[in-house]
Short mmCIF file of C-alpha atoms in Angstrom, two decimals:
data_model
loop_
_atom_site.label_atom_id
_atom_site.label_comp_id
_atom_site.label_asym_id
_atom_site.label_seq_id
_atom_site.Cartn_x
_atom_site.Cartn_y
_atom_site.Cartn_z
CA UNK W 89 0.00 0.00 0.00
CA UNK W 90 2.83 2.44 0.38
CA UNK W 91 4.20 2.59 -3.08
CA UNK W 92 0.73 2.73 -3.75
CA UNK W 93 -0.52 5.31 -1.78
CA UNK W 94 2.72 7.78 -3.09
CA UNK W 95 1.62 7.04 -6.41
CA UNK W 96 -1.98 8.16 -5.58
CA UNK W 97 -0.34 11.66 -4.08
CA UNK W 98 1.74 12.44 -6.82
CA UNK W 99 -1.15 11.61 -9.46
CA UNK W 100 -3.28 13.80 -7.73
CA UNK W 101 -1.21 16.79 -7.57
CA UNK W 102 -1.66 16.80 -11.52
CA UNK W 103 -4.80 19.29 -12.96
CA UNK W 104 -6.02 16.50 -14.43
CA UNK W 105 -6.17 12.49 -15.20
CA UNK W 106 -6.18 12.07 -19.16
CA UNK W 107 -5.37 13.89 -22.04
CA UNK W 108 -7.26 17.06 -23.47
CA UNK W 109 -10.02 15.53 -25.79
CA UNK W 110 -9.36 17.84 -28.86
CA UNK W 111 -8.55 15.43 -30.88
CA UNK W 112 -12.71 15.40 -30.96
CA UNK W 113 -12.60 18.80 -32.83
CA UNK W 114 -12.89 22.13 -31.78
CA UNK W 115 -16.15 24.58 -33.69
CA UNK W 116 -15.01 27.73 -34.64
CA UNK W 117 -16.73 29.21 -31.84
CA UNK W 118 -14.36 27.46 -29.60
CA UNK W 119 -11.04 28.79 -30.98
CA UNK W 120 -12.26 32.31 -30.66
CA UNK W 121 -13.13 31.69 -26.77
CA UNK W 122 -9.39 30.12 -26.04
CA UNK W 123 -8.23 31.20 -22.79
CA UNK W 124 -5.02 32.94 -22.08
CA UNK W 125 -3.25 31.75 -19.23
CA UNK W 126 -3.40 34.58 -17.24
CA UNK W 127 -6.68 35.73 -18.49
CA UNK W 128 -9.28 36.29 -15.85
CA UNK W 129 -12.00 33.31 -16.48
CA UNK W 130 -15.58 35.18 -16.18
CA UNK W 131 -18.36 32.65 -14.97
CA UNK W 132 -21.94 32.73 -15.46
CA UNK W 133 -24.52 30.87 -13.33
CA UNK W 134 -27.24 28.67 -14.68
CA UNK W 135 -30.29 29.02 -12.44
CA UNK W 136 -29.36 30.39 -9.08
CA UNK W 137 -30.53 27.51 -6.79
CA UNK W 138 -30.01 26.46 -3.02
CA UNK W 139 -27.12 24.14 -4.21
CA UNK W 140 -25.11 26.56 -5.96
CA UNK W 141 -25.76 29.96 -3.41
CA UNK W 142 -24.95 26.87 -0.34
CA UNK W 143 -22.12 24.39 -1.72
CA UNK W 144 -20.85 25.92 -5.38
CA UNK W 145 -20.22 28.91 -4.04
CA UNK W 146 -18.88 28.54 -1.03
CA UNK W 147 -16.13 26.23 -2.81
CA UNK W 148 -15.55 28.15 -5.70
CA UNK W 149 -14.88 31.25 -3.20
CA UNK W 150 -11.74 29.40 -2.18
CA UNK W 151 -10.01 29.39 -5.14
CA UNK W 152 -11.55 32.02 -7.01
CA UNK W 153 -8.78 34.71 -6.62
CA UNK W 154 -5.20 32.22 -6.90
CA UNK W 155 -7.01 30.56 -10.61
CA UNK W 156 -8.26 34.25 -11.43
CA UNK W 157 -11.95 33.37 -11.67
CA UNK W 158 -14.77 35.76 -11.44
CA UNK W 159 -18.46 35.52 -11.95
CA UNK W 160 -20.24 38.15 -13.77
CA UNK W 161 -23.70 36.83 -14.75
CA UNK W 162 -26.33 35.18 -13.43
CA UNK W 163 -29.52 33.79 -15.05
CA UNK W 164 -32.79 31.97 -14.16
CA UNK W 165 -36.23 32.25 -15.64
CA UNK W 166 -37.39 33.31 -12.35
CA UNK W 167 -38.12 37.12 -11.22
CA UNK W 168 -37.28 36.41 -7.58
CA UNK W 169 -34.23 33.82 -7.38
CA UNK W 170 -32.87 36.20 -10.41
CA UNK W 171 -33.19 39.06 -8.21
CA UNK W 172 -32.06 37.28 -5.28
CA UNK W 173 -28.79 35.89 -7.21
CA UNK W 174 -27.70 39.19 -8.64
CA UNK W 175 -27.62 40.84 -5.16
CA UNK W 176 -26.10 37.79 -3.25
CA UNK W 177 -23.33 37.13 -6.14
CA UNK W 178 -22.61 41.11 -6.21
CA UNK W 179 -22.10 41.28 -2.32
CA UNK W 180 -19.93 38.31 -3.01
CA UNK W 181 -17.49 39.31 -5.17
CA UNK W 182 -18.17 43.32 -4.70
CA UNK W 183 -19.11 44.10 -8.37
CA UNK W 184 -22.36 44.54 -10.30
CA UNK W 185 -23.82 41.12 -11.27
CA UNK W 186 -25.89 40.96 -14.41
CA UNK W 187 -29.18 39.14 -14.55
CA UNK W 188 -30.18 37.86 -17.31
CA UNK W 189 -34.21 36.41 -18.03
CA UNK W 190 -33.21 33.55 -19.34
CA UNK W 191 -30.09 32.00 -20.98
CA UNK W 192 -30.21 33.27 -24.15
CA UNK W 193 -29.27 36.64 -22.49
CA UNK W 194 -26.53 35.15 -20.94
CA UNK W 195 -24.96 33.77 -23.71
CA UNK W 196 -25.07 36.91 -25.40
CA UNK W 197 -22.80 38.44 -22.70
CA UNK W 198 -19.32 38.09 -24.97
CA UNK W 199 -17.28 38.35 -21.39
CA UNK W 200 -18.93 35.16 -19.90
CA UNK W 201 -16.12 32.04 -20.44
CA UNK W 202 -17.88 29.53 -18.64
CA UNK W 203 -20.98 28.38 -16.87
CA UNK W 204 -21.90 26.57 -13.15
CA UNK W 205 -25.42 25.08 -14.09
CA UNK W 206 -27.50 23.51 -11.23
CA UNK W 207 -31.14 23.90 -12.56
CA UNK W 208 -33.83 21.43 -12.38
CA UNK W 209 -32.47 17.64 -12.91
CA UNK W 210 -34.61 16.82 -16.39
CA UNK W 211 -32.55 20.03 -17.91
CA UNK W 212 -28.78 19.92 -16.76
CA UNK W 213 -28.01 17.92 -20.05
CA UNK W 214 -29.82 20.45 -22.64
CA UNK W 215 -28.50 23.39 -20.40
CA UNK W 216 -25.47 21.79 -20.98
CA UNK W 217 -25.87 21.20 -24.75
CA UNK W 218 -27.36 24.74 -25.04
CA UNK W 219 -23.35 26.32 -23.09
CA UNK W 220 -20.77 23.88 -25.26
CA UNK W 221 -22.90 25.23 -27.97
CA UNK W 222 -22.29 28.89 -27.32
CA UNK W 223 -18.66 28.01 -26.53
CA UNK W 224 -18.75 27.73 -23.26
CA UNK W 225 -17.05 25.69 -20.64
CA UNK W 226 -19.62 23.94 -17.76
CA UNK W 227 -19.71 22.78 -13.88
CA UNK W 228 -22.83 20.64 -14.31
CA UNK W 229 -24.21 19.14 -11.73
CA UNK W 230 -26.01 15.82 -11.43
CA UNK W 231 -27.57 13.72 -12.52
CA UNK W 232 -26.38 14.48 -16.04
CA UNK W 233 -29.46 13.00 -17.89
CA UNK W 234 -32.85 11.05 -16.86
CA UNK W 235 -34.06 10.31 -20.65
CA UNK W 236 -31.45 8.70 -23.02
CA UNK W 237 -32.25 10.91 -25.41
CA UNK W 238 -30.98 13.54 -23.33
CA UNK W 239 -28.17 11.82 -22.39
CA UNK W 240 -27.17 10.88 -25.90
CA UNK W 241 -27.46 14.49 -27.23
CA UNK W 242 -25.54 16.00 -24.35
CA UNK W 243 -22.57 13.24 -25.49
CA UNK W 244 -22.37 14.01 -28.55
CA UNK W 245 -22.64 18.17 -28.36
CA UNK W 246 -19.64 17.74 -25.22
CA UNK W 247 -17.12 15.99 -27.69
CA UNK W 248 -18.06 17.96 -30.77
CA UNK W 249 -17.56 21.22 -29.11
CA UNK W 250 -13.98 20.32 -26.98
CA UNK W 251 -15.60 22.15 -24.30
CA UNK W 252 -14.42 21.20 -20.84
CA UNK W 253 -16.83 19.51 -18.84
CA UNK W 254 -17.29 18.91 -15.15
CA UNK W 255 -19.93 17.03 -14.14
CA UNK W 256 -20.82 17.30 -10.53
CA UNK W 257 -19.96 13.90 -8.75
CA UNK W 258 -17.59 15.26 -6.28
CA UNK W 259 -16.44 11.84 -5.18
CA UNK W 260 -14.17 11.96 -8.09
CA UNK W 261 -12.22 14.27 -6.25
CA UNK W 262 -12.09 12.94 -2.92
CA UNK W 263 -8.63 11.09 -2.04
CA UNK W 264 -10.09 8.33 -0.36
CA UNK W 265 -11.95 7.66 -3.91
CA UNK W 266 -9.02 7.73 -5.74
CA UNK W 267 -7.15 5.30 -3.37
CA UNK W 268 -9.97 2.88 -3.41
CA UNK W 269 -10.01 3.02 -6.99
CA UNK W 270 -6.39 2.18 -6.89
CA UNK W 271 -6.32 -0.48 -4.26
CA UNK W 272 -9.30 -2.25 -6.41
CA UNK W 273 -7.87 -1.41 -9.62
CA UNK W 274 -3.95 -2.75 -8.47
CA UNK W 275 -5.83 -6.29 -8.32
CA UNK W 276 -5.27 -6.45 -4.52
CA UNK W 277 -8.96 -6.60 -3.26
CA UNK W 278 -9.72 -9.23 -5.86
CA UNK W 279 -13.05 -9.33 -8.11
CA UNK W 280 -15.92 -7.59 -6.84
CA UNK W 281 -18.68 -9.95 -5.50
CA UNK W 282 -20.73 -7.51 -4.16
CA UNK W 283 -21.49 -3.64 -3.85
CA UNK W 284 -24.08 -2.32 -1.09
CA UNK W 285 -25.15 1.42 -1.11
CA UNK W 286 -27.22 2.70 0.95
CA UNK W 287 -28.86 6.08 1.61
CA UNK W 288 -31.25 6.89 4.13
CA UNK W 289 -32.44 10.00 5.98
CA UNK W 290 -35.77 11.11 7.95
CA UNK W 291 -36.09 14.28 6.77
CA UNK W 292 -40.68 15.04 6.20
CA UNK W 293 -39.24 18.34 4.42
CA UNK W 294 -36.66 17.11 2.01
CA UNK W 295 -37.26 18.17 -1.19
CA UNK W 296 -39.96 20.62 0.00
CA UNK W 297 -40.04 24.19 -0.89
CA UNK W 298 -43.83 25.36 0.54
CA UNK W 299 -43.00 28.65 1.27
CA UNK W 300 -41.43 29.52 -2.01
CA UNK W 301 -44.12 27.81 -3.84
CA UNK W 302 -46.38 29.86 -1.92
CA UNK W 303 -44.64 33.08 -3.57
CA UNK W 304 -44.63 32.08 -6.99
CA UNK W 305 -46.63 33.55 -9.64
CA UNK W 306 -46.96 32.21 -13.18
CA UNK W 307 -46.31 35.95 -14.49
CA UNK W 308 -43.08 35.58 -12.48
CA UNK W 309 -41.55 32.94 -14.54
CA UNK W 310 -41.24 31.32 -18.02
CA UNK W 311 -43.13 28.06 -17.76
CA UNK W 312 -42.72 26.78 -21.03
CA UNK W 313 -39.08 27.71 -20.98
CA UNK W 314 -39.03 25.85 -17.82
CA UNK W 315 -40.97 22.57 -19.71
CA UNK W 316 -38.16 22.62 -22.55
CA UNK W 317 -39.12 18.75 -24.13
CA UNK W 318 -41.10 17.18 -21.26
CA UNK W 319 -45.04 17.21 -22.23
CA UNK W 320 -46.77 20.49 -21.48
CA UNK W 321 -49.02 20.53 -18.46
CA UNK W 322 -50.40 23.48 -16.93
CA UNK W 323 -48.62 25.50 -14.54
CA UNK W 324 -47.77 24.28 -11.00
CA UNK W 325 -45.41 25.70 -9.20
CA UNK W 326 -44.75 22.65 -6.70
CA UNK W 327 -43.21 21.13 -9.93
CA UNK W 328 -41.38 24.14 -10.94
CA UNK W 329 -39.57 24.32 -7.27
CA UNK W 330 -39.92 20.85 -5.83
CA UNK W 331 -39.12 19.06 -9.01
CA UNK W 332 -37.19 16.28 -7.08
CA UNK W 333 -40.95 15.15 -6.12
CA UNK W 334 -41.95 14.72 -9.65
CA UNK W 335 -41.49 12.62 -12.73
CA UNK W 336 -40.31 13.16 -15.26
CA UNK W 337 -38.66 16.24 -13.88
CA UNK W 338 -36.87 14.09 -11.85
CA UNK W 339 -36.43 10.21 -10.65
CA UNK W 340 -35.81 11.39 -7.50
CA UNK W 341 -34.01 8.77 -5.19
CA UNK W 342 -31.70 7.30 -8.46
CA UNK W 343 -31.30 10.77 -9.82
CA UNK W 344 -30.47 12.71 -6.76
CA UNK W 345 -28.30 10.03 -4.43
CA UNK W 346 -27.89 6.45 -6.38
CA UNK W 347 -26.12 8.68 -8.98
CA UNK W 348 -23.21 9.66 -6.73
CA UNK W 349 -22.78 6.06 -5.09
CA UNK W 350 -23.11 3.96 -8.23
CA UNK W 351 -20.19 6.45 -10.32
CA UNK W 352 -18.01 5.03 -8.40
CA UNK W 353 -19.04 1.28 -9.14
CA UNK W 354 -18.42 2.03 -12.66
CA UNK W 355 -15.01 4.06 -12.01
CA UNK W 356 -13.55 1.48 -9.59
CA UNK W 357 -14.58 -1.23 -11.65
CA UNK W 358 -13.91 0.06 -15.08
CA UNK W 359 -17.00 -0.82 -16.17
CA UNK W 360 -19.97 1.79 -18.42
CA UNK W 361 -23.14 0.60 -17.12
CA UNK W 362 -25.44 -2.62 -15.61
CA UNK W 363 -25.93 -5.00 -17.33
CA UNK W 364 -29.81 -5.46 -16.19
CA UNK W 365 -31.76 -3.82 -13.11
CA UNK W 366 -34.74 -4.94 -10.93
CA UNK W 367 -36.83 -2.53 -8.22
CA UNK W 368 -39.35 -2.19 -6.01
CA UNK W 369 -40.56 0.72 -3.42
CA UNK W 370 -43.22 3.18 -3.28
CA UNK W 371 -45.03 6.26 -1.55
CA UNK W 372 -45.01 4.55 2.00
CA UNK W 373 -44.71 7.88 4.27
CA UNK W 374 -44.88 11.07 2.58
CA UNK W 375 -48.46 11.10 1.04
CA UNK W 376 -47.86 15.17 0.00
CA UNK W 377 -49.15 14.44 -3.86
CA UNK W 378 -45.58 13.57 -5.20
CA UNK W 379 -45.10 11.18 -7.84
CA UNK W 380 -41.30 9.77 -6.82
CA UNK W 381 -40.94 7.09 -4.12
CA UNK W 382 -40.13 7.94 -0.42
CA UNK W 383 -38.46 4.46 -0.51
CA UNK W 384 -36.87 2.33 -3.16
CA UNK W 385 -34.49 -0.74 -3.63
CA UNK W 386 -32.50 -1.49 -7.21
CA UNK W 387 -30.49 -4.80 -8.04
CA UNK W 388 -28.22 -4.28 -10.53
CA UNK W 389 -25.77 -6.93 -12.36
CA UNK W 390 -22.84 -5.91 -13.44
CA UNK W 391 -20.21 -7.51 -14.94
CA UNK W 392 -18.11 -8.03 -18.77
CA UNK W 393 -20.95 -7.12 -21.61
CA UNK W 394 -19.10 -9.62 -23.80
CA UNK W 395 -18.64 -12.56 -20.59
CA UNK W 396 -21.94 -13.26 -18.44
CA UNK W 397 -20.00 -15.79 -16.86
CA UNK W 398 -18.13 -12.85 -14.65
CA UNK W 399 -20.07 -10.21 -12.58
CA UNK W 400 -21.72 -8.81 -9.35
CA UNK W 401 -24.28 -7.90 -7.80
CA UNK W 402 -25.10 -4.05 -6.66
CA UNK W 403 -28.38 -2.95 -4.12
CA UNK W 404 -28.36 0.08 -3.49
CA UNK W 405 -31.41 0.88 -1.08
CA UNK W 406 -32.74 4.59 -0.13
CA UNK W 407 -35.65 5.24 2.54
CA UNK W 408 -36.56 8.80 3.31
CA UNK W 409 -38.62 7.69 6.06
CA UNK W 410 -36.19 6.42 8.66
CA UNK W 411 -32.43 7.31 8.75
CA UNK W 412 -30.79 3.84 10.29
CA UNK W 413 -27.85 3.04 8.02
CA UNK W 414 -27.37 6.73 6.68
CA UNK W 415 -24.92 6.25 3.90
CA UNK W 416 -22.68 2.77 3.59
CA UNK W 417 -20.87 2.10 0.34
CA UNK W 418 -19.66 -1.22 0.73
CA UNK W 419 -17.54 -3.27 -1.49
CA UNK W 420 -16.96 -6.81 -0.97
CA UNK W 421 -14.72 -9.52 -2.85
CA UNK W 422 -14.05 -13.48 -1.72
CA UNK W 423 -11.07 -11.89 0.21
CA UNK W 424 -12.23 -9.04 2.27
CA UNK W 425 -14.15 -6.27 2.90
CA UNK W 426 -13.73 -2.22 1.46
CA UNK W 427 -15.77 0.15 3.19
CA UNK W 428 -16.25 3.56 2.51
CA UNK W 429 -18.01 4.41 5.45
CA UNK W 430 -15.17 3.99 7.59
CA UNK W 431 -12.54 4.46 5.21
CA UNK W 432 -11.03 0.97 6.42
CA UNK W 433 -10.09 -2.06 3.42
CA UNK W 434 -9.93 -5.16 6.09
CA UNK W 435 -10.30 -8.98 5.57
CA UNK W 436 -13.37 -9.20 7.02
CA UNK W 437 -15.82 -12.14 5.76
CA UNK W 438 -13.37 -13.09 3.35
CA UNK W 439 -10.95 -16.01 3.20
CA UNK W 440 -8.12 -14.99 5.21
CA UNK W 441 -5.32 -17.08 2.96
CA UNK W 442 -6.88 -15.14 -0.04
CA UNK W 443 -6.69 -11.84 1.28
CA UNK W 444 -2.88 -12.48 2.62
CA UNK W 445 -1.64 -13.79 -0.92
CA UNK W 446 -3.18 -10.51 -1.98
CA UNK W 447 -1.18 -8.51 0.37
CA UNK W 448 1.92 -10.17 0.42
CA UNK W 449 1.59 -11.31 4.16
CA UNK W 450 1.19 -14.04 6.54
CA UNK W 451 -2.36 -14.85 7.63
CA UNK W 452 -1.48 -14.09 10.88
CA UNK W 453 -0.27 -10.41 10.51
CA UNK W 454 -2.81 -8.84 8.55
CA UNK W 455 -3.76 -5.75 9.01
CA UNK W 456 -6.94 -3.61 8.14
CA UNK W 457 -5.97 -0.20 5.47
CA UNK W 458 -6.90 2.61 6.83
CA UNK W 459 -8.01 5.41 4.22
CA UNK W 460 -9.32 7.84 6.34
CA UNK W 461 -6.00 10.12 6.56
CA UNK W 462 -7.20 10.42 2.58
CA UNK W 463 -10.55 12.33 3.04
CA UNK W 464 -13.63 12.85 4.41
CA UNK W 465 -16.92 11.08 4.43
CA UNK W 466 -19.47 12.13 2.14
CA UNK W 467 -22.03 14.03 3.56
CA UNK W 468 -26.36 13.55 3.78
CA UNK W 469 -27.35 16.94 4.09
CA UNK W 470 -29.42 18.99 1.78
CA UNK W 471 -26.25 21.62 1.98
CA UNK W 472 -23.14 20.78 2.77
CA UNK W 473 -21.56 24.40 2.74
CA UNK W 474 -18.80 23.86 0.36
CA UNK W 475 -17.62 20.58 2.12
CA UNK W 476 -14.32 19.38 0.84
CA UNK W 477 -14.81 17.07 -2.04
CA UNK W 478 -17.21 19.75 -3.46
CA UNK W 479 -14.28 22.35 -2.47
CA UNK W 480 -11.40 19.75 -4.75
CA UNK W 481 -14.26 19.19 -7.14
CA UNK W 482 -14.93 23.09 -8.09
CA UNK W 483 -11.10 23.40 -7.81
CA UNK W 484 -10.25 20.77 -10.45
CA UNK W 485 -12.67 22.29 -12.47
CA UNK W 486 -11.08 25.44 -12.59
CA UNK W 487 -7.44 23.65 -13.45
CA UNK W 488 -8.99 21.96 -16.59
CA UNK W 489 -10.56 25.34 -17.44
CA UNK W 490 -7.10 26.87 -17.90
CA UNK W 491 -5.09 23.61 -18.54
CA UNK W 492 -7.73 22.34 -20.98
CA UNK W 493 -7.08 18.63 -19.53
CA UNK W 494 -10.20 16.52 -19.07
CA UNK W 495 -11.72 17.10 -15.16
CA UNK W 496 -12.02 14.10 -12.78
CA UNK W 497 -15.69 13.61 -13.49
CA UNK W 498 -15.75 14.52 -17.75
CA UNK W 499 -18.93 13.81 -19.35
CA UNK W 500 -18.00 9.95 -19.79
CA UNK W 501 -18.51 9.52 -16.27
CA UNK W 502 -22.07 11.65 -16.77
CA UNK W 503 -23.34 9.69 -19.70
CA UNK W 504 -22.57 6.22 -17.74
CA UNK W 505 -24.10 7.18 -14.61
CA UNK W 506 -26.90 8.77 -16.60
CA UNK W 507 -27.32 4.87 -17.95
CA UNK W 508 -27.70 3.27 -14.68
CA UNK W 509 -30.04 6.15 -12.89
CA UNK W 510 -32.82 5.80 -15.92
CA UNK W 511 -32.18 1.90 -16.05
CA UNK W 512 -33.37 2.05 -11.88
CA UNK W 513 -36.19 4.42 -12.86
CA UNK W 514 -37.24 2.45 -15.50
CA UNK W 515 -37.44 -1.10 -13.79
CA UNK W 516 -39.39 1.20 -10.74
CA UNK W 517 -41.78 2.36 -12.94
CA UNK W 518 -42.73 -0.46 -15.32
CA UNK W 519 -41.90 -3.29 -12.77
CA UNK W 520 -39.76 -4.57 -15.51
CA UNK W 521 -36.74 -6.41 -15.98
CA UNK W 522 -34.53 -3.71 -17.14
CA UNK W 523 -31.41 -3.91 -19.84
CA UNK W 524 -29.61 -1.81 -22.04
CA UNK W 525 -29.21 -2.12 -25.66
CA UNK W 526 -25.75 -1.35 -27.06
CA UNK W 527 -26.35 -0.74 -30.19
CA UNK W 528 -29.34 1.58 -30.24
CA UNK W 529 -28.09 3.15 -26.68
CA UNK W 530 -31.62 2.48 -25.30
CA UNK W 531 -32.64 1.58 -22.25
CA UNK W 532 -35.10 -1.51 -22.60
CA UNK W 533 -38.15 -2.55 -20.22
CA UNK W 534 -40.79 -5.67 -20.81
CA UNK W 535 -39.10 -5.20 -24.23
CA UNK W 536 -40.25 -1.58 -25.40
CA UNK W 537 -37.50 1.84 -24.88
CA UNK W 538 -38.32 3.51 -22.11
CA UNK W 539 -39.40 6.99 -22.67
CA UNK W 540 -41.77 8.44 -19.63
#
């Protein structure tokens, strides 16, 4: 673990961990909006929303003066939280802030370089389509996609553009993620036989916005900018500010947690996406009209998509009803035990000669790795006040802006995630067995692509 560990510390100091995608080709657009190296980077923000005024900003005030970052701009369809933005950001950063009605304003500001978008989850992958577009560099945050269609069209605009792309899974950042990775990825641990996550809180409120819904008028905002491709309904401004309630603005549970824990399945285990998915759950506590469980369980199997022979089984399991268990990420193989929780890689439940051979040691002196020197654990809260993997995340970001190198979380990393949250949503909502289809890039329940 030493060597190992010293090679995790000096490949972290680096901006970034693989090369600068322009091979993919740069638009025209995208030359003229080249930034110099000690050119101030101007940032716009892409609906001003509790996690960006709570966590973004908070992180991005830490480095915003060493990488010679600025925002400038701020824009969101609504009177109030555009309002609100502009004054907060200006006290901020002690200039003017511009707000802008909607993001077609914004774009048209020539100064703004790049954008932080945290809007509603159904549009973070055409906001994002709509800023490489415009020549724009993004912080995105998650879950990158809930449709495939989405997903696929945010792809494909990312690598045509060469725009730099962060998408917000701060875990990628964290050091104890990247030693885990490494540990798993050295062959020490052994194949993965098993991944639990779990997610619970008891929070009656989470989600909820009643007092801001009670101050939102229709002639405030721009509902059918708001709508972009979903279906149109009429107004409802529960939907417009508690989206996380309601499909298809949002999956909720997979969109909002499983997306975090299950990146790093596919990161530490090098793999794109499940192979199938199963789930049950419902509306067992909170009977307040939403449409997204309170509580839900997924099995996933992962594994080789060319060798069904080899695999493993994820659950992950979220309750918002009772908080035993909080958050566990859990890896197991036959030799021992990774946990996430406690930062700790031990030989528990595994076959003790297995997990020596593996480590180079005699059965009887094994110890348990400890990971926690390498970083915190991830927090439940609704804000987490620029904790520090948000804090590395927002900072990488900013490298890759100037160094042009791809971020920790690039939009590879968004698109696979993206996979596995609508594959859970899917087998939740049609009680299906759910799969993926390689060649069409669909996501297949009961035989039929899954749309709404």
């Amino acid at each position: 673990m030493t060597t190992n560990r010293r090679d995790f510390i000096r490949q972290t100091s680096m901006a970034g961990m693989a090369t600068y995608m322009g091979a993919m080709g740069f638009s025209a657009n995208s030359y003229r909006r080249i930034i110099g190296a000690n050119d101030r980077v101007r940032v716009g923000v892409v609906g001003f929303s509790d996690r960006h005024r709570n966590d973004h900003i908070p992180a991005f005030l830490r480095s915003y003066q060493e990488m010679n970052f600025d925002i400038i701009a701020v824009s969101d369809i609504w009177k109030k939280r555009r309002e609100e933005g502009s004054a907060f950001l200006a006290q901020k950063f002690g200039h003017p802030v511009t707000a802008c009605v909607n993001n077609d304003a914004l774009y048209a500001i020539k100064d703004v370089d790049a954008v932080m978008i945290s809007t509603a989850d159904f549009q973070h992958a055409l906001h994002t389509v709509e800023a490489v577009r415009a020549g724009r560099d993004t912080y995105t945050e998650k879950p990158l996609a809930e449709t495939m269609d989405d997903a696929r069209a945010v792809l494909k605009a990312v690598k045509d553009s060469g725009k730099i792309v962060q998408i917000g899974s701060q875990r990628r950042s964290g050091a104890n993620y990247w030693a885990a990775a490494d540990f798993i990825q050295s062959g020490k641990f052994g194949p993965i036989v098993m991944v639990e996550l779990t997610w619970n809180v008891n929070q009656p409120g989470r989600w909820r916005r009643p007092a801001l819904v009670a101050q939102m008028r229709e002639e405030d905002t721009d509902w059918k900018r708001f709508l972009m491709n979903r279906p149109h309904e009429p107004f409802d401004a529960r939907k417009h500010l508690e989206f996380r309630l309601f499909w298809p603005y949002s999956s909720g549970l997979p969109g909002q947690w499983m997306s975090h824990q299950i990146d790093t399945v596919h990161w530490f285990a090098q793999l794109p996406h499940p192979r199938s998915a199963s789930a049950n759950g419902g509306i067992y506590a909170w009977k307040d009209g939403r449409r997204n469980a309170d509580t839900m369980t997924v099995v996933f199997d992962y594994g080789p998509l060319d060798d069904l022979s080899k695999g493993f089984q994820v659950v992950f399991t979220s309750r918002q009803t009772n908080s035993a268990g909080e958050t566990k990420e859990i890896y197991y193989s036959n030799g021992g035990t990774m946990n996430l929780d406690t930062n700790t890689i031990s030989h528990e439940g595994g076959l003790t000669e297995k997990y020596a051979s593996a480590m180079g040691m005699h059965a009887n002196e094994l110890p348990s790795v400890s990971l926690k020197e390498t970083g915190p654990k991830a927090s439940t809260d609704a804000s987490t006040g620029g904790d520090p993997l948000t804090t590395a995340h927002v900072r990488n970001w900013m490298e890759c802006v100037r160094s042009r190198k791809q971020p920790n979380a690039p939009i590879d990393a968004g698109y696979h995630h993206s996979i596995a949250v609508i594959m859970a949503n899917a087998a939740y909502r049609t009680g299906e067995r759910v799969t993926f289809d390689e060649k069409t890039q669909e996501v297949m329940a009961g035989g039929k692509v899954f749309k709404y």
